[in-house]
XYZ file of C-alpha atoms in Angstrom:
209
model
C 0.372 -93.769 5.415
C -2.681 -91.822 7.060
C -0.949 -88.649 6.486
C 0.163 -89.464 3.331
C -3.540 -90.055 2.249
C -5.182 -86.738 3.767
C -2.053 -84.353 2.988
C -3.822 -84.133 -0.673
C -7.333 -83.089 0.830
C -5.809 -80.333 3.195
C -3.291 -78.977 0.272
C -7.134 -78.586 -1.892
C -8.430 -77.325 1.168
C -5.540 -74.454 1.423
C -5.681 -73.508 -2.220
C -9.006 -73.045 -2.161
C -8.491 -71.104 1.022
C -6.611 -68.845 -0.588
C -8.167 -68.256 -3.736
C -11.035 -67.131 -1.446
C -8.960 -64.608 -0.198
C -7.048 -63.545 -3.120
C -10.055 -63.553 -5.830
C -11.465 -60.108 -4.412
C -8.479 -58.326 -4.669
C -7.789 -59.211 -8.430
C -11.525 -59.163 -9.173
C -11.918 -55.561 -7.912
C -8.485 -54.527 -10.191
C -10.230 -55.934 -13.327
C -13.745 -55.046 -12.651
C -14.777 -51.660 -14.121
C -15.865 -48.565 -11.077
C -19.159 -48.369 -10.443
C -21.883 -45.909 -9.298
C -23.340 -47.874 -6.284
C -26.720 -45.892 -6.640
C -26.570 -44.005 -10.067
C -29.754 -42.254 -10.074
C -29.362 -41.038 -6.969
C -25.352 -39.967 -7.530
C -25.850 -38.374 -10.879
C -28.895 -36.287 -9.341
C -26.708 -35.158 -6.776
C -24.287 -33.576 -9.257
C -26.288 -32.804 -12.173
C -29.648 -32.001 -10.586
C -31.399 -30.873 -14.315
C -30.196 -34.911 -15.536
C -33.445 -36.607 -16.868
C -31.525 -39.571 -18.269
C -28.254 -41.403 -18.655
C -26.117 -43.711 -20.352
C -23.305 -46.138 -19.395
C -20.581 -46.134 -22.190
C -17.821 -48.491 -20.856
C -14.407 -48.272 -23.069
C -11.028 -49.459 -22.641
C -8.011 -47.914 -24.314
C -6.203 -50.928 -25.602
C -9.820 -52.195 -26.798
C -11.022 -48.476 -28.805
C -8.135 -46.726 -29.534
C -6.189 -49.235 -31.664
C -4.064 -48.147 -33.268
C -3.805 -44.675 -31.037
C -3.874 -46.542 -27.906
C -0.019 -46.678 -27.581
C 0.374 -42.838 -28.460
C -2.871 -42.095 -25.583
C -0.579 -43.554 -23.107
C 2.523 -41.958 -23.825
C 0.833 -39.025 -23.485
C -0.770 -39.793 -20.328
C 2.277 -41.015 -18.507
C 4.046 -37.493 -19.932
C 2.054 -35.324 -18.026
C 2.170 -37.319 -15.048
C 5.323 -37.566 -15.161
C 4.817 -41.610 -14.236
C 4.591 -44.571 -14.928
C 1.264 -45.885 -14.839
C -0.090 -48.463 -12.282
C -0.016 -52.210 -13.955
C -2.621 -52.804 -11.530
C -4.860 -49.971 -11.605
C -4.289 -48.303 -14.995
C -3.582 -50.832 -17.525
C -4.686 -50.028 -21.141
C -6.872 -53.445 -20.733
C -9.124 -51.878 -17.815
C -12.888 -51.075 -18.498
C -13.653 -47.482 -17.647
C -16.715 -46.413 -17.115
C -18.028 -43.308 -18.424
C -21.827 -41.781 -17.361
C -22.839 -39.611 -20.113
C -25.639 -37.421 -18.670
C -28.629 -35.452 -20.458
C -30.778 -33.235 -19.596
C -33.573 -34.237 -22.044
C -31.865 -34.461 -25.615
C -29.277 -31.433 -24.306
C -25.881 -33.172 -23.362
C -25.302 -31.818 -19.958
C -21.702 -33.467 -18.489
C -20.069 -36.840 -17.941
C -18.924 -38.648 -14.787
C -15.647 -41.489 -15.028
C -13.944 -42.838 -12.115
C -10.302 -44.107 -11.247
C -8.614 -46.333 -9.180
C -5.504 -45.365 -7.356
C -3.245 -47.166 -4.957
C -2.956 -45.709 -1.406
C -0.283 -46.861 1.265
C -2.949 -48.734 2.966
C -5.548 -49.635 0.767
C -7.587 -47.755 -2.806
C -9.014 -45.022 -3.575
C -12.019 -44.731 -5.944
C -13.070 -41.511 -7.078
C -15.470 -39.831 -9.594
C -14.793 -36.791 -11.527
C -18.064 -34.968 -12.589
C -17.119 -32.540 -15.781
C -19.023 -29.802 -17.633
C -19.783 -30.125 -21.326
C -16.818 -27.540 -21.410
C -14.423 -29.897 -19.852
C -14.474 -28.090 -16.524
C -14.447 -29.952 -13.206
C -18.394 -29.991 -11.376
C -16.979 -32.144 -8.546
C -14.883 -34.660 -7.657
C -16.632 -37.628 -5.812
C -14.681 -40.186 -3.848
C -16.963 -43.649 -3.498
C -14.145 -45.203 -1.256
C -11.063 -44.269 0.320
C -9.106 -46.743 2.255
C -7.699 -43.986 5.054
C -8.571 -42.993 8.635
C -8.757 -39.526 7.085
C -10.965 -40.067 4.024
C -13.643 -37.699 5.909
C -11.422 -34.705 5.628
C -10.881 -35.684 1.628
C -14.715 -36.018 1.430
C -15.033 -32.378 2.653
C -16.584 -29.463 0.664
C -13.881 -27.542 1.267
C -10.902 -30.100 -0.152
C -12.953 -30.814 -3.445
C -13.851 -27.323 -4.221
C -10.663 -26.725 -4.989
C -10.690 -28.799 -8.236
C -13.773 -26.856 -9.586
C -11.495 -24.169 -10.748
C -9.498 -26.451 -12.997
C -10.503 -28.057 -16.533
C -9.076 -30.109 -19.208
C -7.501 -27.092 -21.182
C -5.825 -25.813 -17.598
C -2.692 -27.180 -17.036
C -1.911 -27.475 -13.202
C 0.469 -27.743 -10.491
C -0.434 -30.207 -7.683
C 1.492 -26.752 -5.459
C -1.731 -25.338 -6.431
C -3.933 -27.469 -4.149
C -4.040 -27.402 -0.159
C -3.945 -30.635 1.453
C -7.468 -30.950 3.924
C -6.066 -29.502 6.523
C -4.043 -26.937 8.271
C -1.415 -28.995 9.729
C -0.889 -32.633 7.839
C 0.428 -35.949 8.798
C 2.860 -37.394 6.890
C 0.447 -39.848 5.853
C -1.986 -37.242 4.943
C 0.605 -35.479 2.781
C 1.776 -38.592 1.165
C -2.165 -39.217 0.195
C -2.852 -35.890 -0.914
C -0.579 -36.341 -3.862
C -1.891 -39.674 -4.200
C -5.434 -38.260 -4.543
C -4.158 -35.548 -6.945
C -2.630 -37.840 -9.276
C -5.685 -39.935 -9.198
C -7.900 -36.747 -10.092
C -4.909 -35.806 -12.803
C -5.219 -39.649 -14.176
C -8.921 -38.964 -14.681
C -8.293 -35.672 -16.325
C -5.832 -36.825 -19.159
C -7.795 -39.897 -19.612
C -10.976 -37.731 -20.763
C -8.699 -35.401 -22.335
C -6.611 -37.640 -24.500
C -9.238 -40.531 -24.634
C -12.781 -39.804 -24.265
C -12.895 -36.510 -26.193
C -12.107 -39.356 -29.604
C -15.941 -40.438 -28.777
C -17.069 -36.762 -27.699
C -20.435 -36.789 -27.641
């Protein structure tokens, strides 16, 4: 009967165990990307900003009645499905639209991608023009997330724009001789940058500033 009496307490106990445990994980799928130190990261990449502004936007929230057609065209020119998790039409994104006084100067967004052993969380930092400034990666879940975070790797992506289609053939892995693992990544990371692309391309540009 003693059992019978605690087995409710410890089956409480083990929910709320888990919830503990599981909470973060859905939390950081629903919560919009973040600049951990804005001032500071938007400075690094636009170093004439004076100012900026937060605009966060969802497709299935702003696009209404377009919202269906944006993803359509999205998953096209992926050539995927998107992520339920990561890239649902019901996910905040969060744009930085930066100024340099009045003059509109660029905007940062970031995506979330799945890797084989964790996320990755990366910025995009465009020109007025559309063209890539830099690509920014706030988290990577990988023993080699140093050699994405090189100069080298991300340079690559300044030569490409919103009105440039691309091949992911046309961009070298981080280094000479990959892992697997690496590879697998790589085209995990250029999807994620490709994501980021179409959803300024097709999305965004309907609230261009």
């Amino acid at each position: 009967m003693e059992q019978l009496l605690h087995r409710p307490f410890f089956m409480k106990k083990n929910i709320f165990l888990l919830l503990i445990l599981v909470f973060p994980i859905l939390s950081f799928a629903i919560a919009p990307s973040v600049l951990k130190n804005p001032d500071a990261d938007i400075k690094s990449h636009y170093a004439d900003s004076t100012r900026f502004r937060v605009r966060e936007l969802s497709i299935a929230r702003h696009a209404h009645a377009e919202a269906q057609t944006i993803l359509k065209k999205i998953k096209a020119d992926l050539g995927s499905d998107l992520d339920d998790e990561f890239e649902d039409a019901k996910m905040p994104l969060t744009f930085y639209v930066v100024y340099d006084k009045a003059k509109y100067i660029g905007i940062m967004l970031c995506t979330k991608a799945r890797l084989p052993d964790g996320f990755l969380e990366l910025f995009v930092a465009y020109h007025p023009t559309g063209q890539v400034r830099d690509v920014y990666i706030q988290a990577m879940q990988s023993k080699d997330a140093n050699a994405f975070r090189s100069k080298v790797y991300r340079e690559q992506f300044r030569k490409y724009g919103l009105n440039r289609d691309w091949e992911y053939s046309e961009v070298y892995p981080p280094a000479r001789l990959p892992s697997a693992e690496m590879l697998k990544e790589h085209q995990l990371f250029l999807r994620a940058v490709k994501y980021n692309f179409l959803i300024v391309k097709y999305f965004y540009n309907k609230f261009k500033e």
